[in-house]
Amino acid sequence: MAPAAPRTGDAVFASVERVNAELFTLTYGAIVRQLLTDLEEVDEVNKQLDQMGYNIGVRLIDEFLAKSNISRCVDFKETAEVIAKVGFKIFLGVTATVTNWDAEGTSCSLVLEENPLVDFVELPDTCQGLYYCNILSGVIRGALEMVSMKTEVTWVRDILHGDDACELRVKLVKQIPEEYPYKDDD
Amino acid sequence: MIGVGGKIKQYTNVLDKPLSKGRQEVSLSAFAFLFSELVQYNQTQVDNITELERRLEDAGYAVGTRVLELLCHREKGNRRETRLLGILSFVHSTVWKVLFGKVADSLEKGTEHEDEYMISEKELLVNRFISVPKDMGAFNCGAFVAGIVRGVLENAGFPAVVTAHFVPMEGQQRPRTTILIKFADEVLRREAMLG
């Protein structure tokens, strides 16, 4: 029998190779600054960060499934818990809390009290429309799309905009029916 | 000040926060994914390899500037090195240890030129998951690390030209990466004056 799926990502995070979070944070900062210089418009930067996140999410899900030993989630509620407790832990070393479920159980909030991306960051007045961590929403969207879930991810609260935590709203738009690339033999 | 949506905007000043000890970690793959996006994005912005390396170096430079400031506060009691060998060993030991978790493999002085120094690494972190396609020739993602080194040196008052090179190793499948540091004339003149 396969071992049970972990309820937290602690053990996996402890076993993977790690790097200093500051190198990660400062590198991310360098990316954001480059985008601001190249694209000039804050909205365009938001879009590009989301796109980069999506590209990462699409690739990251493979590693996640391979290392976490997690198989199919029974419902979206379980999916959200897995992202918050296992996903964030394995890659960023932090965990999120899942709250504010709607009645249908199709949208919820992921609240990050700690977020390594925002260390050393202060948004200048000219960047107030910037979702600095927009890469994260792209990652979640991309990763979930690979497991047949189409989602919309939006920012509700942001430490850099003066809030006390980072809050991401994740809404399940639809489950994509699985299409097999092959036809059944007649 | 009133911000968007009637929220009271509080300016959280980063300088008011206590300086973290820097022990936090993220997974290596998180960094590798991010770095790969940095390279891929910059690839879309350029049409030649020199330009791509220059852009990666720029990104690294921005990191180096900040690393110098951070480490001078945290590790060195607000002092920074003023001598050539001092700053080189700061880069080779302190900076490397904090960023890459280990001291760099070697620090050598160039044999042919007085103003050249080399930091070598058998397997540079940023090159670990990168294989350079044949048509991209001598392209080296180490340019990012070269930028970090240049950012640290220049902001400490040691302007230099810093480049990354692959050096094939006998009996090893992968080449090592050498970061070549060529200091500006003024640095050597000052160093000679200080004796």
Short mmCIF file of C-alpha atoms in Angstrom, two decimals:
data_model
loop_
_atom_site.label_atom_id
_atom_site.label_comp_id
_atom_site.label_asym_id
_atom_site.label_seq_id
_atom_site.Cartn_x
_atom_site.Cartn_y
_atom_site.Cartn_z
CA MET A 1 0.00 0.00 0.00
CA ALA A 2 1.22 3.46 -0.82
CA PRO A 3 2.10 5.59 2.18
CA ALA A 4 -0.53 8.11 3.19
CA ALA A 5 -0.31 11.59 1.75
CA PRO A 6 1.28 14.08 4.16
CA ARG A 7 -0.89 16.66 5.86
CA THR A 8 1.87 19.20 5.92
CA GLY A 9 4.87 19.77 3.72
CA ASP A 10 7.34 19.95 6.63
CA ALA A 11 9.00 16.61 6.02
CA VAL A 12 9.36 17.23 2.31
CA PHE A 13 10.72 20.74 2.85
CA ALA A 14 13.25 19.33 5.32
CA SER A 15 14.47 16.83 2.76
CA VAL A 16 14.74 18.99 -0.35
CA GLU A 17 17.80 21.09 -1.19
CA ARG A 18 17.34 24.62 -0.04
CA VAL A 19 18.85 28.03 -0.68
CA ASN A 20 18.97 31.23 1.31
CA ALA A 21 15.66 33.04 1.05
CA GLU A 22 17.45 36.37 0.63
CA LEU A 23 19.02 35.31 -2.64
CA PHE A 24 15.54 34.34 -3.82
CA THR A 25 13.94 37.55 -2.58
CA LEU A 26 16.57 39.84 -4.06
CA THR A 27 16.54 38.00 -7.37
CA TYR A 28 12.79 38.40 -7.54
CA GLY A 29 13.23 42.09 -6.75
CA ALA A 30 15.69 42.39 -9.62
CA ILE A 31 13.13 40.81 -11.97
CA VAL A 32 10.38 43.19 -10.90
CA ARG A 33 12.68 46.17 -11.32
CA GLN A 34 13.72 45.02 -14.78
CA LEU A 35 10.08 44.64 -15.79
CA LEU A 36 9.23 48.10 -14.49
CA THR A 37 12.07 49.59 -16.53
CA ASP A 38 11.21 47.65 -19.68
CA LEU A 39 7.43 47.84 -19.68
CA GLU A 40 6.91 51.17 -17.92
CA GLU A 41 3.20 50.50 -17.28
CA VAL A 42 2.37 48.95 -13.91
CA ASP A 43 -0.52 46.98 -15.44
CA GLU A 44 1.80 45.44 -18.01
CA VAL A 45 4.18 44.43 -15.23
CA ASN A 46 1.31 42.77 -13.36
CA LYS A 47 0.45 40.84 -16.51
CA GLN A 48 4.02 39.79 -17.20
CA LEU A 49 4.55 38.63 -13.61
CA ASP A 50 1.37 36.59 -13.82
CA GLN A 51 2.55 35.06 -17.09
CA MET A 52 5.92 34.15 -15.59
CA GLY A 53 4.13 32.61 -12.63
CA TYR A 54 1.90 30.62 -14.96
CA ASN A 55 4.96 29.25 -16.79
CA ILE A 56 6.46 28.23 -13.47
CA GLY A 57 3.21 26.70 -12.21
CA VAL A 58 2.90 24.52 -15.28
CA ARG A 59 6.34 23.05 -14.60
CA LEU A 60 6.26 23.13 -10.83
CA ILE A 61 3.22 20.87 -10.51
CA ASP A 62 5.26 17.88 -11.74
CA GLU A 63 7.83 18.31 -9.04
CA PHE A 64 5.12 18.91 -6.50
CA LEU A 65 3.27 15.69 -7.32
CA ALA A 66 6.50 13.70 -7.44
CA LYS A 67 7.79 14.89 -4.08
CA SER A 68 4.61 15.33 -2.06
CA ASN A 69 3.12 11.91 -2.64
CA ILE A 70 -0.28 13.49 -3.01
CA SER A 71 -2.79 12.00 -5.40
CA ARG A 72 -6.13 13.28 -6.57
CA CYS A 73 -7.97 15.61 -4.18
CA VAL A 74 -11.60 14.69 -3.47
CA ASP A 75 -12.86 18.24 -3.66
CA PHE A 76 -11.73 21.83 -4.05
CA LYS A 77 -11.60 22.22 -0.29
CA GLU A 78 -8.93 19.59 -0.06
CA THR A 79 -7.10 21.18 -2.97
CA ALA A 80 -6.96 24.52 -1.17
CA GLU A 81 -5.65 22.91 2.03
CA VAL A 82 -2.99 21.06 0.08
CA ILE A 83 -1.81 24.26 -1.62
CA ALA A 84 -1.71 26.13 1.68
CA LYS A 85 -0.11 23.49 3.89
CA VAL A 86 1.97 21.44 1.49
CA GLY A 87 2.53 23.50 -1.66
CA PHE A 88 3.65 26.74 -0.08
CA LYS A 89 5.73 24.81 2.45
CA ILE A 90 7.63 22.69 -0.04
CA PHE A 91 8.68 25.59 -2.21
CA LEU A 92 8.72 28.70 -0.06
CA GLY A 93 9.04 27.23 3.43
CA VAL A 94 5.93 29.02 4.68
CA THR A 95 2.32 27.98 5.14
CA ALA A 96 -0.91 29.80 4.39
CA THR A 97 -4.31 29.64 6.05
CA VAL A 98 -7.46 28.86 4.12
CA THR A 99 -10.50 30.95 5.07
CA ASN A 100 -13.62 32.71 3.81
CA TRP A 101 -15.23 29.87 1.91
CA ASP A 102 -18.28 30.78 -0.10
CA ALA A 103 -21.48 28.73 0.28
CA GLU A 104 -20.81 26.61 -2.82
CA GLY A 105 -17.30 25.73 -1.72
CA THR A 106 -15.82 27.00 -4.97
CA SER A 107 -13.90 30.01 -3.78
CA CYS A 108 -11.73 30.70 -0.77
CA SER A 109 -8.95 32.89 0.48
CA LEU A 110 -5.35 31.91 1.05
CA VAL A 111 -3.85 34.12 3.71
CA LEU A 112 -0.09 34.43 3.94
CA GLU A 113 1.19 35.99 7.12
CA GLU A 114 4.75 35.39 6.07
CA ASN A 115 5.82 35.94 2.52
CA PRO A 116 9.48 35.70 1.63
CA LEU A 117 8.93 37.69 -1.56
CA VAL A 118 8.16 40.95 0.23
CA ASP A 119 11.23 41.14 2.48
CA PHE A 120 13.18 44.39 2.03
CA VAL A 121 10.45 45.78 -0.23
CA GLU A 122 8.72 49.12 -0.03
CA LEU A 123 6.49 50.23 -2.86
CA PRO A 124 7.13 53.78 -4.03
CA ASP A 125 4.14 56.03 -4.73
CA THR A 126 4.51 55.53 -8.46
CA CYS A 127 3.92 51.79 -8.10
CA GLN A 128 0.74 51.76 -6.03
CA GLY A 129 -1.11 49.77 -8.69
CA LEU A 130 1.54 47.06 -8.70
CA TYR A 131 0.72 43.62 -7.40
CA TYR A 132 4.27 42.94 -6.37
CA CYS A 133 3.76 39.23 -5.71
CA ASN A 134 1.60 38.65 -8.76
CA ILE A 135 3.90 35.81 -9.76
CA LEU A 136 2.31 33.72 -6.97
CA SER A 137 -1.18 33.97 -8.41
CA GLY A 138 0.20 32.88 -11.77
CA VAL A 139 1.91 29.88 -10.19
CA ILE A 140 -1.30 28.71 -8.52
CA ARG A 141 -3.33 29.20 -11.68
CA GLY A 142 -0.80 27.39 -13.85
CA ALA A 143 -0.33 24.49 -11.46
CA LEU A 144 -4.07 23.93 -10.98
CA GLU A 145 -4.69 24.06 -14.69
CA MET A 146 -2.37 21.08 -15.06
CA VAL A 147 -4.60 19.10 -12.72
CA SER A 148 -7.74 19.97 -14.65
CA MET A 149 -8.90 22.92 -12.60
CA LYS A 150 -9.50 26.26 -14.20
CA THR A 151 -9.21 28.97 -11.58
CA GLU A 152 -9.16 32.71 -11.18
CA VAL A 153 -6.75 34.11 -8.63
CA THR A 154 -6.95 37.69 -7.42
CA TRP A 155 -5.34 39.80 -4.71
CA VAL A 156 -7.49 40.95 -1.82
CA ARG A 157 -4.93 42.15 0.69
CA ASP A 158 -1.27 42.95 0.33
CA ILE A 159 1.24 43.75 3.06
CA LEU A 160 2.94 46.16 0.70
CA HIS A 161 -0.28 48.14 0.36
CA GLY A 162 -0.47 48.57 4.11
CA ASP A 163 -2.53 45.47 4.99
CA ASP A 164 -1.61 43.12 7.79
CA ALA A 165 -1.27 40.04 5.58
CA CYS A 166 -1.28 38.90 1.98
CA GLU A 167 -4.60 37.44 0.89
CA LEU A 168 -5.22 35.65 -2.39
CA ARG A 169 -8.72 34.83 -3.52
CA VAL A 170 -8.86 31.56 -5.43
CA LYS A 171 -12.04 30.84 -7.37
CA LEU A 172 -12.71 27.56 -9.09
CA VAL A 173 -14.21 28.40 -12.46
CA LYS A 174 -14.62 24.89 -13.80
CA GLN A 175 -13.24 21.41 -13.78
CA ILE A 176 -11.87 20.60 -17.18
CA PRO A 177 -13.04 17.15 -18.21
CA GLU A 178 -10.10 14.86 -18.81
CA GLU A 179 -9.43 14.23 -22.43
CA TYR A 180 -7.33 11.28 -23.21
CA PRO A 181 -4.93 11.75 -26.03
CA TYR A 182 -5.78 8.33 -27.38
CA LYS A 183 -8.96 6.69 -28.63
CA ASP A 184 -10.24 3.45 -27.18
CA ASP A 185 -9.60 0.50 -29.38
CA ASP A 186 -12.74 -0.56 -31.13
CA MET B 1 -3.25 59.27 3.77
CA ILE B 2 -6.28 57.58 2.29
CA GLY B 3 -5.49 54.73 -0.05
CA VAL B 4 -7.57 52.79 -2.53
CA GLY B 5 -10.97 51.57 -1.34
CA GLY B 6 -11.03 53.87 1.67
CA LYS B 7 -8.31 51.88 3.42
CA ILE B 8 -6.04 53.86 5.63
CA LYS B 9 -2.67 53.58 4.05
CA GLN B 10 0.07 53.00 6.57
CA TYR B 11 3.56 53.43 5.34
CA THR B 12 5.45 50.46 6.61
CA ASN B 13 9.00 51.60 6.49
CA VAL B 14 11.42 48.74 5.90
CA LEU B 15 14.06 50.58 7.88
CA ASP B 16 11.83 50.52 10.97
CA LYS B 17 11.72 46.76 10.96
CA PRO B 18 14.36 44.76 12.77
CA LEU B 19 16.99 43.29 10.46
CA SER B 20 16.30 39.61 9.94
CA LYS B 21 19.03 37.15 10.78
CA GLY B 22 18.82 35.75 7.30
CA ARG B 23 18.36 32.14 8.28
CA GLN B 24 15.21 31.61 6.29
CA GLU B 25 15.33 29.28 3.36
CA VAL B 26 13.30 28.44 0.30
CA SER B 27 13.62 25.34 -1.82
CA LEU B 28 16.36 25.28 -4.43
CA SER B 29 13.78 24.52 -7.09
CA ALA B 30 11.80 27.66 -6.25
CA PHE B 31 14.95 29.64 -6.96
CA ALA B 32 15.76 27.60 -10.06
CA PHE B 33 12.26 28.15 -11.48
CA LEU B 34 12.49 31.86 -10.81
CA PHE B 35 15.96 32.17 -12.26
CA SER B 36 14.91 30.29 -15.35
CA GLU B 37 12.07 32.76 -15.87
CA LEU B 38 14.54 35.61 -15.50
CA VAL B 39 16.73 34.14 -18.24
CA GLN B 40 13.81 33.31 -20.52
CA TYR B 41 12.26 36.74 -20.15
CA ASN B 42 15.55 38.45 -20.94
CA GLN B 43 15.98 36.21 -23.95
CA THR B 44 12.83 37.74 -25.42
CA GLN B 45 14.28 41.22 -24.98
CA VAL B 46 17.54 40.80 -26.84
CA ASP B 47 18.86 39.68 -30.21
CA ASN B 48 22.37 38.66 -29.29
CA ILE B 49 24.23 36.85 -26.55
CA THR B 50 26.36 39.78 -25.40
CA GLU B 51 23.22 41.77 -24.78
CA LEU B 52 21.62 38.87 -22.90
CA GLU B 53 24.66 38.55 -20.66
CA ARG B 54 24.67 42.27 -20.07
CA ARG B 55 21.03 42.20 -18.97
CA LEU B 56 21.62 39.29 -16.62
CA GLU B 57 24.61 41.11 -15.24
CA ASP B 58 22.46 44.19 -14.66
CA ALA B 59 19.96 42.12 -12.72
CA GLY B 60 22.80 40.67 -10.67
CA TYR B 61 24.29 44.10 -10.08
CA ALA B 62 21.06 45.19 -8.42
CA VAL B 63 21.27 42.18 -6.12
CA GLY B 64 24.94 42.85 -5.33
CA THR B 65 24.26 46.45 -4.31
CA ARG B 66 21.72 45.28 -1.77
CA VAL B 67 23.74 42.34 -0.54
CA LEU B 68 26.66 44.63 0.27
CA GLU B 69 24.48 46.97 2.28
CA LEU B 70 22.72 44.14 4.09
CA LEU B 71 25.86 42.22 4.99
CA CYS B 72 27.80 45.29 6.10
CA HIS B 73 25.05 45.95 8.61
CA ARG B 74 24.53 42.40 9.72
CA GLU B 75 27.89 40.68 9.59
CA LYS B 76 30.41 43.47 9.88
CA GLY B 77 29.01 45.91 12.43
CA ASN B 78 28.44 48.67 9.88
CA ARG B 79 31.98 48.59 8.58
CA ARG B 80 33.07 47.83 5.08
CA GLU B 81 36.39 46.77 3.69
CA THR B 82 38.67 49.42 2.23
CA ARG B 83 41.54 47.20 1.09
CA LEU B 84 41.66 45.12 -2.04
CA LEU B 85 42.35 41.78 -0.43
CA GLY B 86 39.86 42.54 2.31
CA ILE B 87 36.99 43.13 -0.09
CA LEU B 88 37.97 40.14 -2.23
CA SER B 89 37.89 37.79 0.71
CA PHE B 90 34.61 39.40 1.81
CA VAL B 91 33.13 38.43 -1.57
CA HIS B 92 34.73 35.00 -1.64
CA SER B 93 33.78 34.09 1.92
CA THR B 94 31.01 36.18 3.46
CA VAL B 95 28.93 36.98 0.38
CA TRP B 96 29.29 33.49 -1.08
CA LYS B 97 28.46 31.83 2.20
CA VAL B 98 25.28 33.84 2.68
CA LEU B 99 24.04 33.58 -0.91
CA PHE B 100 25.16 30.10 -1.87
CA GLY B 101 25.60 28.43 1.50
CA LYS B 102 29.31 27.78 1.04
CA VAL B 103 32.60 29.57 0.59
CA ALA B 104 33.67 29.81 -3.07
CA ASP B 105 35.97 27.01 -4.20
CA SER B 106 38.94 29.22 -4.89
CA LEU B 107 40.19 32.79 -5.06
CA GLU B 108 43.29 33.35 -7.15
CA LYS B 109 45.33 36.20 -8.45
CA GLY B 110 45.85 36.32 -12.21
CA THR B 111 49.39 35.36 -13.17
CA GLU B 112 49.64 37.54 -16.26
CA HIS B 113 48.00 40.74 -15.12
CA GLU B 114 48.39 42.55 -11.82
CA ASP B 115 44.81 43.79 -11.83
CA GLU B 116 43.06 40.46 -12.37
CA TYR B 117 41.60 38.12 -9.80
CA MET B 118 39.53 35.00 -10.23
CA ILE B 119 36.88 33.32 -8.15
CA SER B 120 36.22 29.77 -9.30
CA GLU B 121 33.36 27.47 -8.56
CA LYS B 122 33.12 23.86 -9.61
CA GLU B 123 29.36 23.97 -9.92
CA LEU B 124 27.91 27.44 -9.75
CA LEU B 125 24.39 27.45 -8.34
CA VAL B 126 22.85 29.30 -11.26
CA ASN B 127 24.48 27.01 -13.82
CA ARG B 128 23.34 23.86 -12.13
CA PHE B 129 20.18 23.24 -14.15
CA ILE B 130 21.27 25.07 -17.25
CA SER B 131 22.66 23.53 -20.38
CA VAL B 132 23.71 26.02 -22.98
CA PRO B 133 22.67 25.08 -26.51
CA LYS B 134 25.51 24.85 -29.05
CA ASP B 135 24.31 27.82 -31.07
CA MET B 136 24.60 30.07 -28.05
CA GLY B 137 28.35 29.55 -27.88
CA ALA B 138 30.04 30.96 -24.84
CA PHE B 139 26.89 32.19 -23.14
CA ASN B 140 27.14 31.77 -19.39
CA CYS B 141 24.35 32.30 -16.87
CA GLY B 142 27.14 33.02 -14.43
CA ALA B 143 26.85 36.55 -15.82
CA PHE B 144 24.19 37.01 -13.15
CA VAL B 145 26.68 36.10 -10.42
CA ALA B 146 29.35 38.24 -12.10
CA GLY B 147 26.84 41.08 -11.81
CA ILE B 148 26.38 40.38 -8.10
CA VAL B 149 30.16 40.50 -7.61
CA ARG B 150 30.44 43.72 -9.58
CA GLY B 151 27.55 45.24 -7.59
CA VAL B 152 29.30 44.45 -4.30
CA LEU B 153 32.72 45.67 -5.47
CA GLU B 154 31.59 48.84 -7.17
CA ASN B 155 29.42 49.98 -4.30
CA ALA B 156 32.24 49.33 -1.87
CA GLY B 157 34.43 51.67 -3.92
CA PHE B 158 36.23 49.10 -6.07
CA PRO B 159 35.03 49.59 -9.64
CA ALA B 160 35.84 46.55 -11.77
CA VAL B 161 34.88 44.70 -14.90
CA VAL B 162 33.55 41.29 -13.93
CA THR B 163 32.87 38.46 -16.37
CA ALA B 164 31.94 34.80 -16.10
CA HIS B 165 33.66 32.07 -18.10
CA PHE B 166 33.48 28.34 -18.46
CA VAL B 167 36.78 26.57 -17.92
CA PRO B 168 36.89 22.93 -19.02
CA MET B 169 38.22 20.59 -16.36
CA GLU B 170 40.20 17.51 -17.15
CA GLY B 171 38.38 14.34 -16.29
CA GLN B 172 35.19 16.24 -15.45
CA GLN B 173 32.10 16.23 -17.54
CA ARG B 174 31.06 19.75 -16.76
CA PRO B 175 33.31 22.78 -16.90
CA ARG B 176 33.82 24.92 -13.84
CA THR B 177 32.83 28.56 -13.81
CA THR B 178 35.39 31.25 -13.25
CA ILE B 179 34.40 34.77 -12.33
CA LEU B 180 37.12 37.06 -13.67
CA ILE B 181 37.53 40.36 -11.87
CA LYS B 182 39.54 43.11 -13.56
CA PHE B 183 39.91 46.12 -11.29
CA ALA B 184 39.97 49.70 -12.58
CA ASP B 185 43.33 51.49 -12.60
CA GLU B 186 42.31 53.86 -9.81
CA VAL B 187 41.77 50.92 -7.46
CA LEU B 188 45.30 49.64 -7.98
CA ARG B 189 46.78 53.14 -7.68
CA ARG B 190 44.99 53.70 -4.40
CA GLU B 191 46.04 50.29 -3.16
CA ALA B 192 49.69 51.06 -4.01
CA MET B 193 49.45 54.37 -2.15
CA LEU B 194 48.08 52.71 0.94
CA GLY B 195 51.07 50.41 0.83
#
